[in-house]
Structures are given as structure tokens and as C-alpha cells.
Coordinates of N, CA and C in Angstrom, one line a residue:
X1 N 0.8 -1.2 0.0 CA 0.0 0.0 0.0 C 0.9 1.2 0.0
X2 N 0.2 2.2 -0.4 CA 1.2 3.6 -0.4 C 1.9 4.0 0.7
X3 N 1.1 3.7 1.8 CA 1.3 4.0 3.6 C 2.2 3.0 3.6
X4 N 2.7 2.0 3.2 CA 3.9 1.4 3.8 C 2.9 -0.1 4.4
X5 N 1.8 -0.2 4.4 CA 0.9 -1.1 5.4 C 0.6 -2.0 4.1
X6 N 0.9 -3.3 4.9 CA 0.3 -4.7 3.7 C -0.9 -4.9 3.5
X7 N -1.9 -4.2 4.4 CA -3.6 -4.4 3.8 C -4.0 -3.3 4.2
X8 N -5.1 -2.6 3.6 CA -6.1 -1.4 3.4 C -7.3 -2.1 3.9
X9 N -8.0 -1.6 4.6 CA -9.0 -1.3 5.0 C -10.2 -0.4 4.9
X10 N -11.8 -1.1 4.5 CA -12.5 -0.2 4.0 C -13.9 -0.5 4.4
X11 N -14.7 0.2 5.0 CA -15.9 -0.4 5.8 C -17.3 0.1 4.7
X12 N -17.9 -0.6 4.5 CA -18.8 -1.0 3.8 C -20.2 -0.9 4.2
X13 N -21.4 -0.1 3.8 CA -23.1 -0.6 3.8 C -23.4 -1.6 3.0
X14 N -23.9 -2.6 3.2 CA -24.9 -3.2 2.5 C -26.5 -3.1 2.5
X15 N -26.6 -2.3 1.9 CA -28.3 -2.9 1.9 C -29.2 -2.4 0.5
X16 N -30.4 -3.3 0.8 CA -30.8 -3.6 -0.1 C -30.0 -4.5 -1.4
X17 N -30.3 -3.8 -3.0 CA -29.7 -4.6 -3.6 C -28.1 -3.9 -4.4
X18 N -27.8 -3.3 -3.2 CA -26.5 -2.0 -3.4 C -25.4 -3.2 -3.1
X19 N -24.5 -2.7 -4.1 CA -23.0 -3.5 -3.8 C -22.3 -3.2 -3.1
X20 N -22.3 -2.0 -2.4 CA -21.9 -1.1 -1.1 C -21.5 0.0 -1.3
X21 N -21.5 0.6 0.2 CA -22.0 2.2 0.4 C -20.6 2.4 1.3
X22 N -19.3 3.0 0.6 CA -18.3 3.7 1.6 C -19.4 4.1 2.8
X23 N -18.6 3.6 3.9 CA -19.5 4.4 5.3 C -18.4 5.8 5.4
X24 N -19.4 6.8 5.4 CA -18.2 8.4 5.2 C -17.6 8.9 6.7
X25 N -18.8 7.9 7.9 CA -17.7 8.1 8.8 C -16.7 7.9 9.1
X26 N -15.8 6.5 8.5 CA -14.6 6.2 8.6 C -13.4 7.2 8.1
X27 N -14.2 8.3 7.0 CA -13.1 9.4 6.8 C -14.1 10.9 7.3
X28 N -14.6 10.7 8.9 CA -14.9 12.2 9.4 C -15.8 13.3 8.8
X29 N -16.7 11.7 7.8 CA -17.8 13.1 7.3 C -19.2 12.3 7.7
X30 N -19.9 13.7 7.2 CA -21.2 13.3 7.8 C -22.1 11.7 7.5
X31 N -22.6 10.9 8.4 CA -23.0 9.5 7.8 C -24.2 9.5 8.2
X32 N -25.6 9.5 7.7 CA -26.7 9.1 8.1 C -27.1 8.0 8.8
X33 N -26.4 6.6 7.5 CA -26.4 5.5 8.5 C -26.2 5.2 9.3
X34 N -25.1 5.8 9.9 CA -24.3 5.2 11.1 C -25.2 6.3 12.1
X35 N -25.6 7.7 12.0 CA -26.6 8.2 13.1 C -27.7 7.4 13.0
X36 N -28.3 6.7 12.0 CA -29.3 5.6 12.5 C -29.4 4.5 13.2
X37 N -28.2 4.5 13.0 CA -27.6 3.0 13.7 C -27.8 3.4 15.1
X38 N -27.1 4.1 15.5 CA -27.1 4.7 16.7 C -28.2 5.1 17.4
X39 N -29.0 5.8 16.9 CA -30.2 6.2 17.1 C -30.9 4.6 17.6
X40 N -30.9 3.7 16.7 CA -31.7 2.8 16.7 C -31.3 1.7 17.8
X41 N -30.2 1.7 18.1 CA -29.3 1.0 19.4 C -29.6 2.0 20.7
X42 N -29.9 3.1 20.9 CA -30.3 4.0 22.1 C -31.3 3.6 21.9
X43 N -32.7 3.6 21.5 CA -34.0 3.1 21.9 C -34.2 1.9 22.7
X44 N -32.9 0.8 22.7 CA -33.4 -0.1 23.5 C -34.5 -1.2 23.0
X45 N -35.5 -0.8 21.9 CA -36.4 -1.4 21.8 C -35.7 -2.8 20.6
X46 N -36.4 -3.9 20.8 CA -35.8 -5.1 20.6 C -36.0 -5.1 18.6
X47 N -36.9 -4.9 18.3 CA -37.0 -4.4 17.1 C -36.1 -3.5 16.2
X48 N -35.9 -2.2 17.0 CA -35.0 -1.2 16.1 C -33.5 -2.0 16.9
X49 N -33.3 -3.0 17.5 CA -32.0 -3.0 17.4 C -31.7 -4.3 16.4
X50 N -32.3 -5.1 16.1 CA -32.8 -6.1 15.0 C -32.3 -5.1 13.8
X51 N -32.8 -3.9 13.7 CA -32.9 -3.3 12.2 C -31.5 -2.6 12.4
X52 N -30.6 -1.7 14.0 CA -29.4 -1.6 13.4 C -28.5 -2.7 12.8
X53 N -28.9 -3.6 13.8 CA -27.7 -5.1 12.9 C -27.7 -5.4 11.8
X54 N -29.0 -5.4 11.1 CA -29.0 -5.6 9.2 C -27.8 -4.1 8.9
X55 N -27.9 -2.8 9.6 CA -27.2 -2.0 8.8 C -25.9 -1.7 9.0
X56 N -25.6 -2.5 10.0 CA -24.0 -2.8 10.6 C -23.5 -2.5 9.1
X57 N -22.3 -1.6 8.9 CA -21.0 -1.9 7.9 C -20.1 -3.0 7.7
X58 N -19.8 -3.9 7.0 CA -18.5 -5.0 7.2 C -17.4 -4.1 6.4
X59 N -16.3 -5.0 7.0 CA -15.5 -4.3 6.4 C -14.4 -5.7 5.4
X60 N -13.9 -4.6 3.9 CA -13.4 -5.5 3.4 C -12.0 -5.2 3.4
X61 N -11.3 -6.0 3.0 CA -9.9 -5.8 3.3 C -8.7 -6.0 1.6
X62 N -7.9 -5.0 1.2 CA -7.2 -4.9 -0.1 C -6.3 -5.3 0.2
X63 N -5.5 -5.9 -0.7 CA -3.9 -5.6 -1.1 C -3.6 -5.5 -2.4
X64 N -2.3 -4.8 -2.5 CA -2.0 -4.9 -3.6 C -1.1 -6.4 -3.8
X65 N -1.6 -6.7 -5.0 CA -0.9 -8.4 -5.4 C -0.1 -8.2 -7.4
X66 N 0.7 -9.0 -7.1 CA 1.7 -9.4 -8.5 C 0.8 -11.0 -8.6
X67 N -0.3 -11.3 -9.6 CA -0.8 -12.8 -9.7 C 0.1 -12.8 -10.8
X68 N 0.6 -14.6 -10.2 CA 1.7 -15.2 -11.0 C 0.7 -15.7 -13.0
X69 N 1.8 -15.4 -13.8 CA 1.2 -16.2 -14.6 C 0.2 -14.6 -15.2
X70 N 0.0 -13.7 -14.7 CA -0.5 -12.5 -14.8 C 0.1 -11.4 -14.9
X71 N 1.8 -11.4 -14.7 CA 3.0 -10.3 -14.3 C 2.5 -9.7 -15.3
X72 N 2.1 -9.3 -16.3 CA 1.6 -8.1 -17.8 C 0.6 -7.5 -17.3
X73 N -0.2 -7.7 -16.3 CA -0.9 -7.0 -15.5 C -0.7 -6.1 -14.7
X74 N 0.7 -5.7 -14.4 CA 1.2 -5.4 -13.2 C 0.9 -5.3 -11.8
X75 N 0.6 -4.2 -11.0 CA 0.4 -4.6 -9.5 C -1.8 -4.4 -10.4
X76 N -2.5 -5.6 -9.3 CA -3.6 -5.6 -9.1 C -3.9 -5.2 -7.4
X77 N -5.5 -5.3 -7.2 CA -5.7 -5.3 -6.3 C -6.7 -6.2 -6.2
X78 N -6.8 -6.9 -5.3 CA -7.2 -8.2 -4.2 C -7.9 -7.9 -3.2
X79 N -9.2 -8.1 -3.1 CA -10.2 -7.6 -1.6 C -10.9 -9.3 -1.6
X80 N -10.7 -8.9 -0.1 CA -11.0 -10.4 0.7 C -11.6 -9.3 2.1
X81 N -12.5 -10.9 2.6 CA -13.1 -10.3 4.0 C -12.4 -10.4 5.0
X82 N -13.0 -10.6 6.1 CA -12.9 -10.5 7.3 C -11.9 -12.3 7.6
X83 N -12.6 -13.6 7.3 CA -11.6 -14.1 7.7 C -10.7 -14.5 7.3
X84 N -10.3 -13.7 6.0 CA -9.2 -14.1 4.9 C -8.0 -13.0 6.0
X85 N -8.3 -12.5 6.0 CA -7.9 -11.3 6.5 C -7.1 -10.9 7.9
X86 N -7.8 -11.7 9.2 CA -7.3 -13.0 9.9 C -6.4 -13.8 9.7
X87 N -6.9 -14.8 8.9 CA -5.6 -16.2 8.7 C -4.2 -15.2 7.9
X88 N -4.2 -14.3 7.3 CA -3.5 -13.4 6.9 C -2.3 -12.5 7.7
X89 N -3.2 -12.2 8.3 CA -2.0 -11.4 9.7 C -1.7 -12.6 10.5
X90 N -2.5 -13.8 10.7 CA -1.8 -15.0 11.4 C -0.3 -15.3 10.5
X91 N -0.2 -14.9 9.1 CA 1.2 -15.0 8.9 C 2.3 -14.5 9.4
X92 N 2.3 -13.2 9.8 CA 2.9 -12.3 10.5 C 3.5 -12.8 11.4
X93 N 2.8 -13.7 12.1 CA 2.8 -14.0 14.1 C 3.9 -15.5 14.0
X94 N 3.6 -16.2 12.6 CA 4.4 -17.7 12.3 C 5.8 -17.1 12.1
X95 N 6.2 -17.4 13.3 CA 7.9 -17.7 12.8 C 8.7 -18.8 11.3
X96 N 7.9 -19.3 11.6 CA 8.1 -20.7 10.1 C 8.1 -19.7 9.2
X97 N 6.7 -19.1 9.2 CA 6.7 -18.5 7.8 C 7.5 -17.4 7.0
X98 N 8.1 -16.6 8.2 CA 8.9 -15.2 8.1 C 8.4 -14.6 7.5
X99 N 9.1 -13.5 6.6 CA 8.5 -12.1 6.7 C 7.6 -12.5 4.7
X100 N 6.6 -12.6 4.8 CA 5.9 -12.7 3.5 C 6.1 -11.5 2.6
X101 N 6.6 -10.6 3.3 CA 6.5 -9.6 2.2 C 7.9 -9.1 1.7
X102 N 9.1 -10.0 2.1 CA 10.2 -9.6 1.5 C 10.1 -9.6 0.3
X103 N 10.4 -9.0 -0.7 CA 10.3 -9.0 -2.1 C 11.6 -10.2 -2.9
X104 N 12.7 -10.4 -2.0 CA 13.8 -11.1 -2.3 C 13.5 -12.9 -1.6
X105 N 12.7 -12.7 -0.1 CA 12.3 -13.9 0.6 C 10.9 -14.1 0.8
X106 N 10.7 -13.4 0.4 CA 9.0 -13.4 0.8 C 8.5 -14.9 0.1
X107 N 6.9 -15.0 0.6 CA 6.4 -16.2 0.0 C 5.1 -15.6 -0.7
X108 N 5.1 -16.4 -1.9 CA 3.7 -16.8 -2.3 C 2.9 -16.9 -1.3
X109 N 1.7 -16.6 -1.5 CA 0.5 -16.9 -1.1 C -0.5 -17.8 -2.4
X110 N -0.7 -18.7 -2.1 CA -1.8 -19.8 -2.7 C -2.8 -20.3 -2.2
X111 N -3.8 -19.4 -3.0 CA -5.3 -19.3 -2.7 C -5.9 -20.1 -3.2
X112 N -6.6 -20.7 -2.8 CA -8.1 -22.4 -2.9 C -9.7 -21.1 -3.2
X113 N -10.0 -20.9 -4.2 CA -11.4 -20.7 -4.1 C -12.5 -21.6 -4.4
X114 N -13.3 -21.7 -3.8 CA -14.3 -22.7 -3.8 C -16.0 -22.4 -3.5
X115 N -16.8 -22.9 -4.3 CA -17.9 -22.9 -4.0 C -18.8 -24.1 -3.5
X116 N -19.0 -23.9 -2.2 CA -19.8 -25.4 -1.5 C -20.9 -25.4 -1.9
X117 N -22.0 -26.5 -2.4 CA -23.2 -26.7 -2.7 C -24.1 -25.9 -1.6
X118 N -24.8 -25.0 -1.5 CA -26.0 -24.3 -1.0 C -25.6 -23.5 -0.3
X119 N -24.0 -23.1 -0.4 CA -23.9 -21.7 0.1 C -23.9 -20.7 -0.7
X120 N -23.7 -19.7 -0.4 CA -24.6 -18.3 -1.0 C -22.9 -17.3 -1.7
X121 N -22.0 -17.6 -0.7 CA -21.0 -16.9 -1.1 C -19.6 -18.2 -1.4
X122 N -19.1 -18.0 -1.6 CA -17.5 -18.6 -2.1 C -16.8 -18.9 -0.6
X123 N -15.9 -20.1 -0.6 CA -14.8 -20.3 0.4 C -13.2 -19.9 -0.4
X124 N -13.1 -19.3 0.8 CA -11.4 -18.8 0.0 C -10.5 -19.1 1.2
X125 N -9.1 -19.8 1.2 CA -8.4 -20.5 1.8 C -7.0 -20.5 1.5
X126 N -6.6 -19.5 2.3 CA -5.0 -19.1 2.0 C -3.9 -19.6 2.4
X127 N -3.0 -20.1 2.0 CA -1.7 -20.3 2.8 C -0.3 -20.1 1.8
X128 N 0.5 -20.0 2.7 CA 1.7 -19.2 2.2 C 2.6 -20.5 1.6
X129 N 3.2 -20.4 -0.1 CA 4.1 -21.4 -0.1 C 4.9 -21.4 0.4
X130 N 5.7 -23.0 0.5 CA 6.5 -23.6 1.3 C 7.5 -23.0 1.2
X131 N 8.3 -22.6 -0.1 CA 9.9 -22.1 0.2 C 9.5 -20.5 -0.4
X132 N 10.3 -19.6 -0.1 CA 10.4 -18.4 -0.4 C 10.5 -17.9 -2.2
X133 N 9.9 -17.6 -2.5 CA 10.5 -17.0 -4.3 C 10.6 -15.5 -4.0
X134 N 11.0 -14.7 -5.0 CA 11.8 -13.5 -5.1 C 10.4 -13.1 -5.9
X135 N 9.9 -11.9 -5.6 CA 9.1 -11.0 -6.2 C 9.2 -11.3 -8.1
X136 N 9.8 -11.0 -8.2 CA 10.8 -11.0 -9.4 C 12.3 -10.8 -9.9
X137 N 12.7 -11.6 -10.6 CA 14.6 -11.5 -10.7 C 15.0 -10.2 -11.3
X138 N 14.3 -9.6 -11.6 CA 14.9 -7.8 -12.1 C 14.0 -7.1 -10.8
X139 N 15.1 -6.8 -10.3 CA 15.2 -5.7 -9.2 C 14.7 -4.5 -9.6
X140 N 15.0 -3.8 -10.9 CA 13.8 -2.6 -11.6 C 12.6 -2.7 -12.0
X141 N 12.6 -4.4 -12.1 CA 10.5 -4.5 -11.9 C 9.7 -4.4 -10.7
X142 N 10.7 -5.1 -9.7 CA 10.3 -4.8 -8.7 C 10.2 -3.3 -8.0
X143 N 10.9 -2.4 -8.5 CA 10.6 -1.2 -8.0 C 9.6 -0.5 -9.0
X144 N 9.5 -0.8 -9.8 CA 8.4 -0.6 -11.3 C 7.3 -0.8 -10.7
X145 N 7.1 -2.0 -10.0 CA 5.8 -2.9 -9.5 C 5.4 -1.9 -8.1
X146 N 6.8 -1.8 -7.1 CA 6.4 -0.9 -5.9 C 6.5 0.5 -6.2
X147 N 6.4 1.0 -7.2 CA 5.5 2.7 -7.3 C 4.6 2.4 -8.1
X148 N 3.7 1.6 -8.2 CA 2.9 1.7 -9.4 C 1.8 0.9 -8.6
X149 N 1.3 1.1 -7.6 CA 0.5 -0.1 -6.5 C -0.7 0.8 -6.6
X150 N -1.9 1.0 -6.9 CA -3.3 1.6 -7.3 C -3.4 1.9 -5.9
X151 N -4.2 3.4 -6.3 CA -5.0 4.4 -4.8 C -5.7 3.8 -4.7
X152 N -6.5 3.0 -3.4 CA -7.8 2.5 -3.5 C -8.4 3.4 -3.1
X153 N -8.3 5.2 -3.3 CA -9.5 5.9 -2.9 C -9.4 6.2 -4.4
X154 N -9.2 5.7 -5.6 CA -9.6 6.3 -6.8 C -10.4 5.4 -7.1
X155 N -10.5 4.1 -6.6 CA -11.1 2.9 -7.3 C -12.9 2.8 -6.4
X156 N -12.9 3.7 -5.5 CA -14.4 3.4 -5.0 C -14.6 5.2 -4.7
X157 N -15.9 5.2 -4.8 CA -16.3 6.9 -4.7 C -17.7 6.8 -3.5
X158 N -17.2 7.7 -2.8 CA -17.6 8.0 -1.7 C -19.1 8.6 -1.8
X159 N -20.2 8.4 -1.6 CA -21.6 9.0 -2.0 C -21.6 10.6 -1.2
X160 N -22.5 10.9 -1.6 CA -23.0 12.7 -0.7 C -23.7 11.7 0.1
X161 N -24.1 12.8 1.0 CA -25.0 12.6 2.0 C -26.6 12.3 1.6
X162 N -26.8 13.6 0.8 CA -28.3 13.0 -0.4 C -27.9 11.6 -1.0
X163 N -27.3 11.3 -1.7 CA -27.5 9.9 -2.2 C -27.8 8.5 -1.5
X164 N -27.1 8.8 -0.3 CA -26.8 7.5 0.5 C -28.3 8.1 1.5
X165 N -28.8 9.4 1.9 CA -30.0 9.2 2.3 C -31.4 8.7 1.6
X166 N -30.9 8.9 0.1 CA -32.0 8.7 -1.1 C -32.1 6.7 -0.8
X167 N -30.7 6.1 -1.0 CA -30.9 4.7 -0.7 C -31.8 4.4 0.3
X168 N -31.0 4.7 1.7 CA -31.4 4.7 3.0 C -33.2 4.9 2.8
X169 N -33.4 5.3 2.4 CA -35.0 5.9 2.5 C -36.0 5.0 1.4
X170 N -35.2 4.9 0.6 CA -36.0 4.0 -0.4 C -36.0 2.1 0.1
X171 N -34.6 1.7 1.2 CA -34.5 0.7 1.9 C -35.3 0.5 2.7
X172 N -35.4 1.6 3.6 CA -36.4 1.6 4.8 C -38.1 1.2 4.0
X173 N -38.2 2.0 3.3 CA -40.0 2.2 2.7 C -40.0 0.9 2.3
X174 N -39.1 0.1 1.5 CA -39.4 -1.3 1.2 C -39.2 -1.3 -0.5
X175 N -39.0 0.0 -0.8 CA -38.4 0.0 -2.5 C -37.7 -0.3 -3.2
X176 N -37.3 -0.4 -4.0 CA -36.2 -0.3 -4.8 C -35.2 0.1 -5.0
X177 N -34.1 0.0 -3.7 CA -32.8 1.1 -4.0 C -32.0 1.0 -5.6
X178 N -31.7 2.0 -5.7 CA -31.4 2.6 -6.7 C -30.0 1.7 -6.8
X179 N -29.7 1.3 -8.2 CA -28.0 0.8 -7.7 C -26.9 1.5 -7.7
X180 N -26.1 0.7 -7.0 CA -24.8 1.8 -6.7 C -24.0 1.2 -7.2
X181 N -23.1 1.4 -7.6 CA -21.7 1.4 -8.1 C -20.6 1.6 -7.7
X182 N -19.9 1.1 -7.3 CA -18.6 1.4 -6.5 C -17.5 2.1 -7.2
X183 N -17.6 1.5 -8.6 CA -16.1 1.8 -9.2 C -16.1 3.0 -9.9
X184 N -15.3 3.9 -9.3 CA -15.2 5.3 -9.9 C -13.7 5.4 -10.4
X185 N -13.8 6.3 -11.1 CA -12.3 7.4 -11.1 C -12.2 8.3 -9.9
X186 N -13.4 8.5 -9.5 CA -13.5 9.8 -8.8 C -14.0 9.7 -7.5
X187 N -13.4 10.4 -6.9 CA -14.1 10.1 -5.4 C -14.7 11.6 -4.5

């Protein structure tokens, strides 16, 4: 990542049939949702707190990745959840494993995706290969590859406050939220 940090972090709305809503309080601006949320956890009543838990944010988690077999693509970005994301920083803590992100020792990571019969979403299952490989054997690709790692605040755009109330409101009444789009230039 730009900041020097191996995963980004980004908290998410889901609702309705939206692919997700930047929550704007995680960058200090105004959030409707999250004062609903709130609102709706002070009442106490067993119902509105039923409806803040559907509006909880998850959060998803980036990195930037070199996929092998893909190097003409240069650096991508890779979003995984919550427990990829987990078993992930569990690399960090394995002495076996050492430092994954040396560019000269570092390891592969080799991912299993999978879809189980009557689940809803995908299983994804990481673990680090066995012996270390080298980023790549030219040392100026690898510095080619590390300035060239995508903003992920150009790749998702942040709604106004009108838009994400327009959803919000059209979710609550039982309508049709409008779809959203995540992928922008612009934020």
C-alpha cells in the first residue's frame, strides 16, 4: 500500500440490492447511516435493534498483489473479508513463515477458491508457499511494480449525503434502492 501497510482497509453498507456504500464516517464526514444505527441501538427497543444489525458496515480488506502467470498486468488489487484477512495477519505471528512480504524472501501466497453446494457466497483459503521465491529476478521490476500499487480511494467513490439518504430511505420504505456502483475514477 502507499502508507507502507500490507492491507487497506474499508468499511462497507450493504443494503438492499447495493454492492456497497463507503461508510463516510470512517473518513470524518457526515453519515446518516451510522446516526441511524445509533439512534436505533439508544432506543433499546428489541426491534430497532434487530434493524441496526442488518445496517452494521462490514469491512473489506485490499492488497495490492503481483498474480503469477499474470506479471503483464502489473500490481492488481485483491479484496477479501474478514476471515481471509485473519488467517493473513496469522502469517505475520508464524515464525516458520517469516516475513511474506520480503520481495527477495518473501512467499507466495496460494489461494483455494471454492464454492460449497448451497452456500450463498465462495470459500477462500490461503496459505503461504512452502519455500520463499523473489518478487521477481529484475530488481527494476520490482521497484516498477512498488511505485505503481493503485490508490484505492480512486477505485471506490464516496456518495454525498443526499445519495446514501435517497438509498437509506428508499431501503427503509421497502423499494427499490437505486444501484450503486462502486467503481469510480473519482471520489
Amino acid at each position: 500500500a502507499p502508507d507502507g501497510q500490507p492491507f487497506m482497509e474499508r468499511w462497507f453498507y450493504y443494503i438492499g440490492e447495493n454492492v456497497g456504500i463507503l461508510t463516510p464516517h470512517q473518513f470524518g464526514k457526515p453519515d446518516p447511516i451510522n446516526d441511524l444505527i445509533r439512534k436505533l441501538y439508544s432506543s433499546g427497543k428489541p426491534d430497532d435493534r434487530n434493524l441496526a444489525k442488518k445496517l452494521q458496515p462490514k469491512m473489506r480488506c485490499y492488497a495490492p498483489v503481483i498474480v503469477r502467470g499474470e506479471e503483464d498486468k502489473g500490481v492488481q488489487v485483491w479484496a477479501f473479508g474478514k476471515i481471509v484477512y485473519q488467517r493473513m495477519l496469522g502469517f505475520f505471528l508464524d515464525e516458520e513463515v517469516g516475513d511474506i512480504l520480503s520481495p527477495t524472501e518473501g512467499f507466495d501466497l496460494k489461494i483455494l477458491i471454492s464454492k460449497p453446494p448451497g452456500k450463498q457466497f465462495n470459500d477462500t483459503v490461503v496459505d503461504p508457499a512452502r519455500r520463499p521465491t523473489k518478487l521477481h529476478e529484475d530488481s527494476k521490476q520490482v521497484e516498477t511494480w512498488s511505485n505503481s500499487i493503485p490508490n484505492l480511494d480512486d477505485m471506490y467513490r464516496l456518495k454525498s449525503t443526499q445519495e446514501i439518504e435517497t438509498v437509506l430511505n428508499n431501503w427503509l420504505n421497502g423499494g427499490v434502492a437505486e444501484e450503486t456502483t462502486t467503481f469510480s475514477t473519482t471520489r
